[in-house]
Structures are given as C-alpha cells and as structure tokens.
Short mmCIF file of C-alpha atoms in Angstrom, two decimals:
data_model
loop_
_atom_site.label_atom_id
_atom_site.label_comp_id
_atom_site.label_asym_id
_atom_site.label_seq_id
_atom_site.Cartn_x
_atom_site.Cartn_y
_atom_site.Cartn_z
CA MET A 1 0.06 -0.05 -0.17
CA LEU A 2 2.58 2.02 0.54
CA ALA A 3 5.03 1.72 -2.55
CA PRO A 4 2.25 0.85 -5.12
CA VAL A 5 4.37 -0.17 -8.24
CA THR A 6 3.27 -0.55 -11.98
CA VAL A 7 5.04 -3.03 -14.63
CA PHE A 8 3.66 -1.14 -17.17
CA ALA A 9 5.58 -3.00 -20.28
CA GLU A 10 5.28 -6.24 -18.78
CA GLU A 11 1.02 -5.44 -18.55
CA MET A 12 0.85 -5.12 -22.33
CA GLN A 13 2.30 -7.41 -23.66
CA GLU A 14 0.88 -9.66 -21.87
CA ILE A 15 -2.02 -7.90 -22.95
CA VAL A 16 -3.64 -10.67 -25.45
CA ALA A 17 -4.71 -8.40 -28.83
CA PRO A 18 -8.13 -8.94 -29.90
CA THR A 19 -9.47 -9.28 -33.41
CA GLY A 20 -11.24 -8.48 -36.38
CA PHE A 21 -14.48 -5.76 -35.67
CA MET A 22 -12.39 -5.65 -32.00
CA ALA A 23 -9.17 -4.94 -33.27
CA VAL A 24 -10.74 -1.77 -34.67
CA LEU A 25 -12.79 -0.30 -32.33
CA THR A 26 -9.99 -0.62 -29.86
CA ILE A 27 -7.81 1.85 -31.75
CA VAL A 28 -11.31 4.58 -31.79
CA PRO A 29 -10.11 5.68 -27.86
CA LEU A 30 -6.56 6.32 -28.68
CA VAL A 31 -7.54 8.05 -31.47
CA ILE A 32 -9.65 10.51 -30.17
CA VAL A 33 -7.60 11.67 -26.94
CA LEU A 34 -4.73 12.20 -30.45
CA VAL A 35 -7.38 14.34 -31.74
CA LEU A 36 -8.04 15.73 -28.84
CA LEU A 37 -4.74 16.77 -27.56
CA PHE A 38 -3.85 18.02 -31.26
CA MET A 39 -7.12 20.75 -30.99
CA LYS A 40 -4.78 21.72 -27.97
CA VAL A 41 -7.72 20.14 -25.29
CA ASP A 42 -6.18 19.43 -21.79
CA MET A 43 -4.58 16.55 -21.50
CA ILE A 44 -6.63 15.39 -18.66
CA ILE A 45 -9.67 16.03 -20.33
CA ALA A 46 -8.88 14.08 -23.30
CA GLY A 47 -7.27 11.01 -21.20
CA VAL A 48 -11.42 11.22 -19.59
CA VAL A 49 -12.77 11.58 -22.50
CA GLY A 50 -10.39 8.76 -24.24
CA GLY A 51 -10.53 6.38 -20.79
CA ALA A 52 -14.37 6.47 -20.60
CA ILE A 53 -14.79 5.72 -23.68
CA ALA A 54 -12.25 2.47 -23.47
CA MET A 55 -14.16 1.47 -20.72
CA VAL A 56 -17.40 0.64 -21.96
CA ILE A 57 -15.49 -0.94 -25.72
CA GLY A 58 -13.54 -3.16 -22.88
CA GLY A 59 -15.94 -3.65 -20.78
CA ILE A 60 -14.34 -2.20 -17.68
CA GLY A 61 -15.31 -1.46 -14.32
CA LEU A 62 -15.18 1.51 -11.67
CA ALA A 63 -13.01 -0.34 -9.83
CA GLU A 64 -10.48 -1.08 -12.09
CA ALA A 65 -10.08 2.12 -13.36
CA ASN A 66 -9.95 3.37 -9.80
CA GLN A 67 -7.02 1.05 -8.86
CA LYS A 68 -5.01 2.48 -12.06
CA LEU A 69 -5.29 6.19 -11.01
CA LEU A 70 -4.13 5.12 -7.70
CA GLU A 71 -1.60 3.57 -8.74
CA ALA A 72 -0.69 5.66 -11.57
CA ILE A 73 -0.18 8.89 -8.97
CA PRO A 74 1.63 7.81 -6.61
CA THR A 75 4.25 6.07 -9.54
CA MET A 76 5.14 9.11 -11.25
CA LEU A 77 5.07 11.45 -7.63
CA GLY A 78 7.98 8.49 -6.58
CA ILE A 79 10.52 10.02 -8.99
CA THR A 80 12.52 11.63 -6.65
CA VAL A 81 15.90 12.54 -7.94
CA PRO A 82 13.86 14.41 -10.78
CA ILE A 83 12.08 16.37 -8.29
CA ILE A 84 15.53 17.33 -5.87
CA ASN A 85 17.50 17.96 -8.92
CA SER A 86 14.81 20.46 -10.80
CA ALA A 87 13.90 22.11 -7.50
CA ILE A 88 17.39 22.72 -6.76
CA ALA A 89 18.62 24.10 -10.41
CA MET A 90 15.12 26.47 -10.24
CA ALA A 91 16.94 28.06 -7.06
CA VAL A 92 19.91 28.50 -8.39
CA PHE A 93 18.38 30.23 -11.31
CA LYS A 94 16.86 32.65 -9.35
CA SER A 95 19.87 33.19 -7.55
CA GLY A 96 21.11 35.16 -10.84
CA GLY A 97 23.82 32.79 -11.08
CA TYR A 98 23.00 32.32 -15.00
CA SER A 99 22.84 36.18 -16.02
CA ALA A 100 26.03 36.50 -14.35
CA ALA A 101 27.39 33.80 -16.40
CA LEU A 102 26.70 35.79 -19.67
CA THR A 103 28.55 39.19 -18.89
CA LEU A 104 31.66 36.96 -17.89
CA ALA A 105 31.27 35.62 -21.47
CA LYS A 106 30.50 39.79 -23.03
CA ARG A 107 33.91 40.20 -21.72
CA GLY A 108 35.88 37.59 -21.66
CA THR A 109 35.38 37.58 -25.83
CA LYS A 110 35.89 40.57 -26.53
CA GLY A 111 33.42 41.63 -28.94
CA LYS A 112 32.88 38.49 -30.73
CA VAL A 113 29.32 37.81 -30.57
CA GLU A 114 29.29 34.71 -32.90
CA LEU A 115 31.48 33.22 -29.02
CA VAL A 116 28.49 35.11 -27.43
CA SER A 117 25.94 33.18 -29.41
CA VAL A 118 27.66 29.89 -28.87
CA PHE A 119 27.81 30.37 -24.35
CA ILE A 120 24.31 31.26 -24.79
CA VAL A 121 23.29 28.08 -25.97
CA ILE A 122 25.58 25.99 -23.67
CA LEU A 123 24.33 28.29 -20.85
CA LEU A 124 20.69 26.87 -21.83
CA ALA A 125 21.37 23.20 -22.05
CA ALA A 126 23.25 23.33 -19.35
CA ALA A 127 20.93 24.66 -17.56
CA THR A 128 18.24 22.66 -18.72
CA TYR A 129 19.90 20.02 -18.62
CA MET A 130 20.18 20.16 -14.66
CA SER A 131 16.57 21.03 -14.37
CA GLY A 132 15.00 19.13 -16.90
CA ILE A 133 12.47 22.17 -17.59
CA GLY A 134 13.29 23.94 -20.81
CA GLY A 135 10.23 26.20 -20.87
CA GLY A 136 12.18 27.74 -17.66
CA SER A 137 15.76 27.20 -19.20
CA ALA A 138 14.05 29.46 -21.25
CA MET A 139 12.20 32.25 -19.62
CA VAL A 140 15.01 32.86 -17.91
CA ILE A 141 17.97 33.09 -20.70
CA ALA A 142 16.04 34.40 -23.70
CA PRO A 143 15.54 37.64 -23.09
CA LEU A 144 19.64 37.75 -21.81
CA ALA A 145 20.50 36.50 -25.36
CA PHE A 146 17.87 39.05 -27.06
CA ALA A 147 19.46 42.33 -24.90
CA ALA A 148 23.21 40.75 -25.13
CA VAL A 149 22.29 39.60 -29.57
CA GLY A 150 19.22 40.34 -30.46
CA VAL A 151 17.22 38.42 -33.01
CA VAL A 152 19.37 36.03 -34.91
CA PRO A 153 17.00 33.12 -36.06
CA GLU A 154 20.18 30.80 -36.14
CA LEU A 155 20.10 31.58 -32.21
CA ILE A 156 16.77 31.22 -31.57
CA ALA A 157 16.57 27.94 -33.37
CA ALA A 158 20.30 26.58 -32.23
CA MET A 159 18.05 26.62 -28.72
CA SER A 160 15.25 25.35 -29.61
CA LEU A 161 17.65 22.27 -30.16
CA ALA A 162 19.69 22.36 -27.57
CA ALA A 163 16.57 22.27 -24.82
CA ALA A 164 14.78 19.80 -27.36
CA VAL A 165 17.85 17.00 -26.39
CA SER A 166 18.58 18.29 -23.18
CA PHE A 167 14.82 18.12 -21.16
CA THR A 168 14.60 14.97 -22.92
CA THR A 169 17.49 12.80 -22.10
CA SER A 170 17.88 14.86 -18.43
CA PRO A 171 18.24 13.10 -15.32
CA ALA A 172 15.75 15.41 -13.42
CA SER A 173 13.37 16.03 -16.20
CA LEU A 174 9.15 14.70 -16.48
CA GLU A 175 10.41 12.79 -19.64
CA SER A 176 12.81 10.78 -18.89
CA SER A 177 10.69 10.14 -15.42
CA ILE A 178 8.50 9.19 -18.14
CA VAL A 179 10.90 6.96 -20.01
CA SER A 180 11.88 5.37 -17.31
CA GLN A 181 8.79 4.02 -15.52
CA LEU A 182 7.23 3.11 -18.69
CA GLY A 183 10.33 0.61 -19.78
CA GLY A 184 10.95 -0.80 -16.38
CA PHE A 185 15.19 0.70 -15.56
CA ASP A 186 16.79 2.73 -13.63
CA VAL A 187 16.20 6.88 -14.74
CA SER A 188 20.73 6.81 -14.48
CA GLU A 189 20.37 4.09 -17.03
CA TYR A 190 18.41 5.90 -19.74
CA VAL A 191 20.41 9.06 -18.79
CA VAL A 192 23.78 8.10 -19.71
CA THR A 193 22.37 5.80 -22.19
CA MET A 194 21.66 8.58 -23.83
CA ARG A 195 24.70 11.60 -23.06
CA PRO A 196 26.56 10.71 -26.24
CA TYR A 197 23.61 11.17 -28.07
CA TRP A 198 22.87 15.45 -26.12
CA LEU A 199 26.41 16.16 -26.16
CA LEU A 200 26.13 15.55 -30.03
CA PHE A 201 23.62 17.10 -30.89
CA VAL A 202 23.83 19.29 -28.41
CA GLY A 203 27.35 20.57 -30.26
CA LEU A 204 25.50 20.54 -33.46
CA ALA A 205 23.30 23.42 -31.80
CA LEU A 206 26.10 25.68 -30.87
CA VAL A 207 27.88 25.12 -34.88
CA LEU A 208 24.02 26.52 -36.18
CA ALA A 209 24.63 28.84 -33.24
CA TYR A 210 28.10 30.37 -34.06
CA TRP A 211 26.96 30.31 -37.58
CA GLY A 212 24.79 32.06 -37.86
CA THR A 213 25.80 34.94 -35.75
CA LYS A 214 28.69 35.70 -37.57
CA ARG A 215 27.57 35.27 -41.11
CA ARG A 216 24.99 38.19 -39.91
CA ASN A 217 27.62 39.61 -38.69
CA VAL A 218 25.55 42.04 -35.63
CA GLY A 219 26.88 43.18 -33.05
CA PHE A 220 26.10 43.66 -28.83
CA LYS A 221 23.25 45.40 -27.64
CA GLU A 222 23.66 47.94 -24.92
CA VAL A 223 21.88 47.57 -22.00
CA GLU A 224 20.14 49.44 -19.45
CA ASN A 225 20.85 49.40 -15.54
CA ASP A 226 21.79 46.21 -15.94
CA GLU A 227 23.70 45.13 -12.08
CA TYR A 228 25.57 42.86 -13.68
CA ALA A 229 27.54 45.07 -15.49
CA GLU A 230 28.64 46.58 -12.68
CA MET A 231 30.02 44.03 -11.08
CA ASN A 232 33.92 42.84 -10.96
CA ASN A 233 34.81 39.68 -12.61
CA GLY A 234 35.59 38.02 -9.33
CA GLN A 235 32.05 39.66 -8.25
CA LEU A 236 30.15 37.79 -11.09
CA PHE A 237 32.78 34.70 -10.87
CA LYS A 238 31.52 34.51 -7.31
CA LEU A 239 27.68 34.27 -8.54
CA THR A 240 28.41 31.19 -10.92
CA ILE A 241 30.01 29.14 -8.39
CA PRO A 242 26.41 27.18 -7.75
CA ALA A 243 25.62 26.64 -10.98
CA ILE A 244 29.33 25.07 -11.51
CA PHE A 245 29.02 22.95 -8.36
CA LEU A 246 25.78 20.98 -9.39
CA LEU A 247 26.07 21.20 -13.47
CA PHE A 248 29.48 19.18 -11.83
CA ALA A 249 27.07 17.12 -9.49
CA VAL A 250 24.52 15.74 -11.83
CA ILE A 251 27.23 15.12 -14.66
CA LEU A 252 30.45 14.38 -13.05
CA GLY A 253 29.50 13.23 -10.04
CA PRO A 254 28.26 8.97 -9.99
CA VAL A 255 31.91 9.04 -12.57
CA VAL A 256 33.56 10.13 -9.26
CA ASN A 257 31.54 8.10 -6.88
CA ASN A 258 33.02 5.01 -8.97
CA LEU A 259 36.80 6.83 -9.47
CA ILE A 260 36.58 6.71 -5.09
CA GLY A 261 34.68 2.78 -4.37
CA PHE A 262 31.68 4.94 -2.21
CA ALA A 263 28.31 7.70 -3.07
CA LEU A 264 30.12 10.65 -2.08
CA PHE A 265 28.30 12.75 -5.20
CA THR A 266 24.28 12.08 -3.39
CA PRO A 267 21.04 13.55 -4.36
CA LEU A 268 21.28 14.56 0.12
CA VAL A 269 24.79 15.51 -0.34
CA TYR A 270 24.43 17.73 -3.38
CA MET A 271 21.61 19.60 -2.76
CA ILE A 272 22.95 21.04 0.56
CA ALA A 273 25.86 21.65 -0.54
CA THR A 274 24.08 23.26 -3.48
CA LEU A 275 21.82 25.88 -1.44
CA ILE A 276 24.80 26.30 0.76
CA LEU A 277 26.86 27.46 -2.26
CA ILE A 278 23.71 29.87 -3.03
CA PHE A 279 24.00 31.02 0.65
CA ALA A 280 26.96 31.96 0.48
CA CYS A 281 28.10 33.32 -2.78
CA THR A 282 24.89 34.94 -3.43
CA SER A 283 22.53 37.88 -1.58
CA PHE A 284 20.03 35.18 -1.19
CA SER A 285 19.49 34.74 2.89
CA MET A 286 19.56 30.72 3.92
CA ASN A 287 15.67 31.30 4.35
CA LYS A 288 15.51 32.93 0.49
CA THR A 289 17.12 30.11 -1.23
CA VAL A 290 16.11 27.28 1.13
CA GLU A 291 12.53 28.97 -0.09
CA SER A 292 13.30 29.60 -3.69
CA MET A 293 14.39 25.82 -3.42
CA ILE A 294 11.33 24.39 -2.84
CA GLU A 295 9.41 27.31 -4.90
CA GLY A 296 11.53 25.78 -7.92
CA SER A 297 9.56 22.64 -7.19
CA THR A 298 6.35 23.56 -8.12
CA TYR A 299 6.58 23.28 -11.93
CA ILE A 300 7.50 19.50 -11.55
CA LEU A 301 5.48 18.41 -9.00
CA THR A 302 2.07 19.60 -11.10
CA ARG A 303 3.61 17.92 -14.13
CA LEU A 304 4.23 14.88 -12.04
CA PHE A 305 0.71 14.68 -10.55
CA GLN A 306 -0.60 15.56 -13.78
CA VAL A 307 1.28 13.46 -16.51
CA GLY A 308 0.35 10.57 -13.18
CA ILE A 309 -3.72 11.11 -13.80
CA PHE A 310 -3.50 10.80 -17.75
CA LEU A 311 -1.38 7.58 -17.45
CA ALA A 312 -4.09 6.32 -15.37
CA PHE A 313 -6.20 6.70 -18.70
CA ILE A 314 -4.17 5.77 -20.82
CA ASN A 315 -3.93 2.25 -18.76
CA VAL A 316 -7.72 2.03 -19.07
CA ILE A 317 -6.73 2.27 -22.88
CA ALA A 318 -3.91 -0.06 -22.55
CA GLN A 319 -6.17 -3.19 -20.70
CA THR A 320 -8.52 -3.10 -24.19
CA GLY A 321 -5.44 -4.58 -26.03
CA THR A 322 -4.64 -1.16 -27.79
CA PHE A 323 -1.23 -1.36 -27.54
CA ALA A 324 -0.81 -4.64 -28.26
CA VAL A 325 -2.91 -4.37 -31.42
CA ILE A 326 -1.23 -1.42 -33.05
CA ALA A 327 2.52 -3.29 -32.16
CA GLY A 328 0.96 -6.82 -33.72
CA VAL A 329 0.70 -4.24 -37.04
CA ALA A 330 4.33 -2.80 -36.30
CA LYS A 331 6.31 -6.14 -35.88
CA GLY A 332 4.79 -6.49 -39.35
CA ALA A 333 7.48 -3.93 -40.80
CA PRO A 334 10.87 -4.50 -41.36
CA ALA A 335 12.88 -5.01 -38.48
CA ALA A 336 15.73 -2.40 -39.83
CA ILE A 337 12.95 0.58 -40.27
CA VAL A 338 10.74 0.32 -36.87
CA VAL A 339 12.91 2.00 -34.80
CA PRO A 340 13.02 4.84 -37.34
CA VAL A 341 9.21 4.77 -38.02
CA ALA A 342 8.32 5.15 -34.31
CA VAL A 343 11.40 8.03 -34.31
CA LEU A 344 9.39 9.07 -36.92
CA THR A 345 6.12 8.98 -35.73
CA GLY A 346 7.27 10.87 -32.43
CA ILE A 347 8.78 13.57 -34.18
CA LEU A 348 4.99 14.66 -36.17
CA ILE A 349 3.44 13.63 -32.94
CA GLY A 350 4.78 16.25 -31.62
CA VAL A 351 4.25 18.99 -34.00
CA PRO A 352 0.33 19.46 -33.01
CA ALA A 353 0.39 17.82 -29.59
CA GLY A 354 4.01 20.07 -29.10
CA ALA A 355 2.36 21.50 -25.29
CA TYR A 356 1.99 17.73 -23.92
CA VAL A 357 5.72 16.22 -24.38
CA GLY A 358 4.69 13.78 -21.28
CA SER A 359 1.14 12.69 -22.92
CA VAL A 360 2.67 11.50 -26.09
CA LEU A 361 5.10 9.97 -24.56
CA THR A 362 2.33 8.31 -22.52
CA LEU A 363 0.81 7.37 -25.63
CA VAL A 364 4.04 6.28 -28.58
CA LEU A 365 6.38 4.59 -25.66
CA PRO A 366 4.03 2.07 -25.12
CA VAL A 367 4.11 0.72 -28.37
CA ALA A 368 7.63 0.91 -28.83
CA ILE A 369 8.15 -0.78 -24.84
CA SER A 370 5.91 -3.97 -26.50
CA LEU A 371 8.26 -3.94 -29.42
CA GLY A 372 11.21 -4.98 -27.40
CA PHE A 373 13.38 -1.61 -27.77
CA SER A 374 16.09 -1.05 -26.17
CA PRO A 375 16.77 2.45 -23.74
CA LEU A 376 18.22 3.62 -26.37
CA ALA A 377 15.81 3.28 -28.77
CA LEU A 378 13.33 4.54 -26.28
CA GLY A 379 15.56 7.26 -26.07
CA PHE A 380 15.43 8.35 -29.79
CA VAL A 381 11.94 8.07 -29.62
CA THR A 382 11.35 10.30 -26.90
CA MET A 383 14.68 13.06 -28.19
CA GLY A 384 12.21 12.69 -31.33
CA VAL A 385 9.31 13.49 -29.68
CA GLY A 386 11.10 16.73 -28.19
CA LEU A 387 12.27 17.77 -31.94
CA GLY A 388 8.66 17.97 -33.27
CA SER A 389 7.82 20.59 -29.81
CA GLN A 390 9.92 22.86 -30.69
CA MET A 391 7.69 23.22 -34.35
CA SER A 392 5.06 23.57 -32.27
CA PHE A 393 2.77 26.72 -31.19
CA VAL A 394 1.93 25.52 -28.41
CA ASN A 395 5.14 24.67 -26.80
CA ILE A 396 5.87 26.16 -23.72
CA THR A 397 9.61 26.26 -24.77
CA MET A 398 8.57 27.95 -28.00
CA GLN A 399 6.32 30.62 -26.03
CA ALA A 400 9.68 31.94 -23.74
CA LEU A 401 11.55 31.94 -26.85
CA SER A 402 8.98 34.58 -28.27
CA SER A 403 8.44 36.18 -25.40
CA GLY A 404 12.41 36.87 -24.51
CA PHE A 405 13.18 37.61 -28.24
CA ASP A 406 9.86 40.18 -27.91
CA ILE A 407 9.09 38.55 -31.90
CA PRO A 408 6.09 36.62 -32.82
CA ILE A 409 5.71 32.33 -31.71
CA LEU A 410 4.84 32.11 -35.94
CA ASP A 411 8.65 33.88 -36.10
CA VAL A 412 9.96 31.75 -34.21
CA VAL A 413 8.33 28.65 -35.36
CA LYS A 414 9.46 29.77 -38.96
CA GLY A 415 12.51 29.68 -38.42
CA ASN A 416 13.06 26.80 -36.58
CA VAL A 417 11.14 24.23 -38.92
CA LYS A 418 14.44 24.30 -41.56
CA TRP A 419 17.19 23.62 -38.98
CA ILE A 420 15.13 21.34 -36.45
CA SER A 421 13.85 19.27 -39.78
CA MET A 422 17.39 18.94 -40.23
CA ALA A 423 18.31 17.48 -37.15
CA ALA A 424 15.41 15.85 -37.26
CA VAL A 425 16.94 13.60 -40.03
CA VAL A 426 19.94 13.33 -38.17
CA LEU A 427 18.22 11.65 -35.38
CA LEU A 428 16.32 9.41 -38.59
CA ILE A 429 19.88 8.51 -39.76
CA ILE A 430 21.03 7.55 -36.04
CA SER A 431 18.26 5.82 -35.15
CA LEU A 432 18.70 3.61 -38.24
CA VAL A 433 22.36 2.61 -37.27
CA MET A 434 22.37 2.14 -33.82
CA GLY A 435 18.50 1.24 -32.77
#
C-alpha cells in the first residue's frame, strides 16, 4: 500500500490483442485522445474522454479504473531524484548565476558576438539538463540573449534544439522519468545511455549558433540599468559557483563516485552543498535560498501529478488491447526500419501536440516497449517527440523564446522548421544505424 508498483511493459505484453472488428474498435479511444490533444484540449480532459470510451468498449469497471489512478499518481510522484534536481536548479536560476555567467562571457569574448551566442546555447543546454525544464530555462536565458545579441534566427533555432535534446535526456526531467517508468529501468541508466547523443546534438546547436551569428555580422546591444555590468569579474564568478558545482555534481558526480569507491555525490549531499553555496556566494539569505528551492519544485511536481492522472486513463485504454494491436501491426514492418518509423511518428505527433510532450510519450512509448525497444531506441523516440515540439505553436519553450526575443511565435516556428527538420533527419539516420 505504501509503495505501489506498476509494471507497464510487462502488463502490455501480457494483454492479448483482440482481432477483427474489436481490434479496430479498441483503437478508437486512442485516436480520440490524439485528436483532442491536437485540438489543444487539456491532456486530462482528453484522457478522461478516451478512458471512458475504453471502459465501455472493454467492459472495464469503475473499481479497476480507480485502481489504475491510485497506482499511476504515486508512481509518477515517487520519482524523487528528478524532483530534487529540478528544484535545486531552479534555486540556482533565481540566485542570478546564469545572468552573471553571460556577463562574464560578454567580457571574455571582447566583442566576438558569435562566441557569446555559442555560450548562450551552452548555458541553456546546461540549465535545461540540470533542471529538466526547457521552458523554465528559456524564460530566464532568452531575455538575456536578446539583450546581448538581438534577434538571430539561427541562435533561436539552436537554443530550441539544445533545449529539446536536453529536457528529453535530463536526469531531472519529466520526460526521462516517464521513459524510465514505462521502460522499467532506472533514470540513471537512461541518462548515461543517451548522454553521447545529447552531447552530439548540443554540439550541432553550437555550430548553428556560431555560424548564424557570424554570417549576420551583428554587434552587442547596449543594456541600460544592468546590475551585473557594474560588478567586477571576481564578483560575477562568485555568483556562478553554485551553477558550476551543480552541473559538476549532476554530470560528473557518478563518475567520481565510481573512482573513489563510495557514493559521495548523492542528491542529499549536492542538494545541501548547492544551497550552502547559494547562501555563501549570492545575496540570498538561507531562508530565501530554501524557499527558492521549494518554489522551484512546483513545476515538476505539478507536471508529474498531471501526467500521473493522464497515464491512469492511458493504462485503462491499454487494458482493452489497443497497444497490443498496434504493436502487432508494427511487427509486420521490416525490423531495420521499426525504430526510425517510431522516431518519425514521435516527431510528427510532437508538432501539433507539443505542449504535452509527457502525454505524447505515454501514447507513443508503450508500443515501442511492446516491440522490445532498448533504452537507446526509446531515447531516440523521446528525442524525436522533443524535436517535434520545437516546431509547435503551443510548446512552452517556444512561447518563452517568443516572449524573450520579443517576436511573434509564428516567426519562431518559421525560423525553427528548417533547422529542427535537419536535426530530425540526423536523428532518423542515427536511429536507423544504432537503433
């Protein structure tokens, strides 16, 4: 009762796929959910409608549906490490570490705006990877980028690309949590598996930002009343120390733990250490530091609760044999292209339903899991959904970039389509070779 466990992949594999007319009928609730998401209906409403229809089709009672709900919510809320990482990262955000880092970059590059663009993408990728929240990172960093270099379409596209591959592979993100829960493996295993591909696509984003800014020959914009511009380099570096430490702990902490033979960099240790560093290196009091962390946990906790409810109804739909039917059809495709086709499906669904990347994953991944996809292949599908979301009018990161750069979201989408599509092609090729 205290620790309910839902074994998603095994349950779906055990469900016998219906045949004939019933096989077609069981697909209807899933299609309705997708249509409602495409129409920008709230994910929970879409889940309730699809789940209710599935209950009628499959003869599923209220007691069984209620049990699915009581299992799904605590399962999602029990993903503690991503919650802790996200909350700590948001506290680092609010303490000014990223603003200080960008100011240092402007000074260090001595007028080379293209290098500052590269640093902006690194900053966004690192912040998103630590917090797991692409929209939250973009909300903070996009205005800084606009103030520094202005509107550069390639830079915006590079930021979108870096955000997408970061929040879909982050040790602190909702998306990584969903993949690990549905796939039945640890978040850490998924994160380590996907890290080389995260670095590859971030590298491509850096090249795009550098090239796009340099070819446009832009210069730094002057900023009035910039409190960080009045600080010396020592003061600015001091503000960045908590961010540097947290990034080190999240990415290299496990490596250090293996080298020394015991777990030194645990969530408890680096949570306390980061909070102490924020207090020691910034103007935040200890009370304000802790309050910032607690407030920072709101986003991911809210989303986990939301996805938990949605997932309960998806599990009800799964009981009718929906995913078993789809998996049976997919098995008929040549084995060599099954993974790329799943990735392409994720990309295409991510475009209209980009506001709900987590919910899209709960629709796409069960089929992939039923087909026996490895963590790497599941990661490619997840990245695909993330890339599709960066061409969506309803995605939070896209809205944050639109607001931060003070341009219509239509311009952000138009600027992204070309470059994100190219990145999607690269992902499809990689999934074909490695998947």
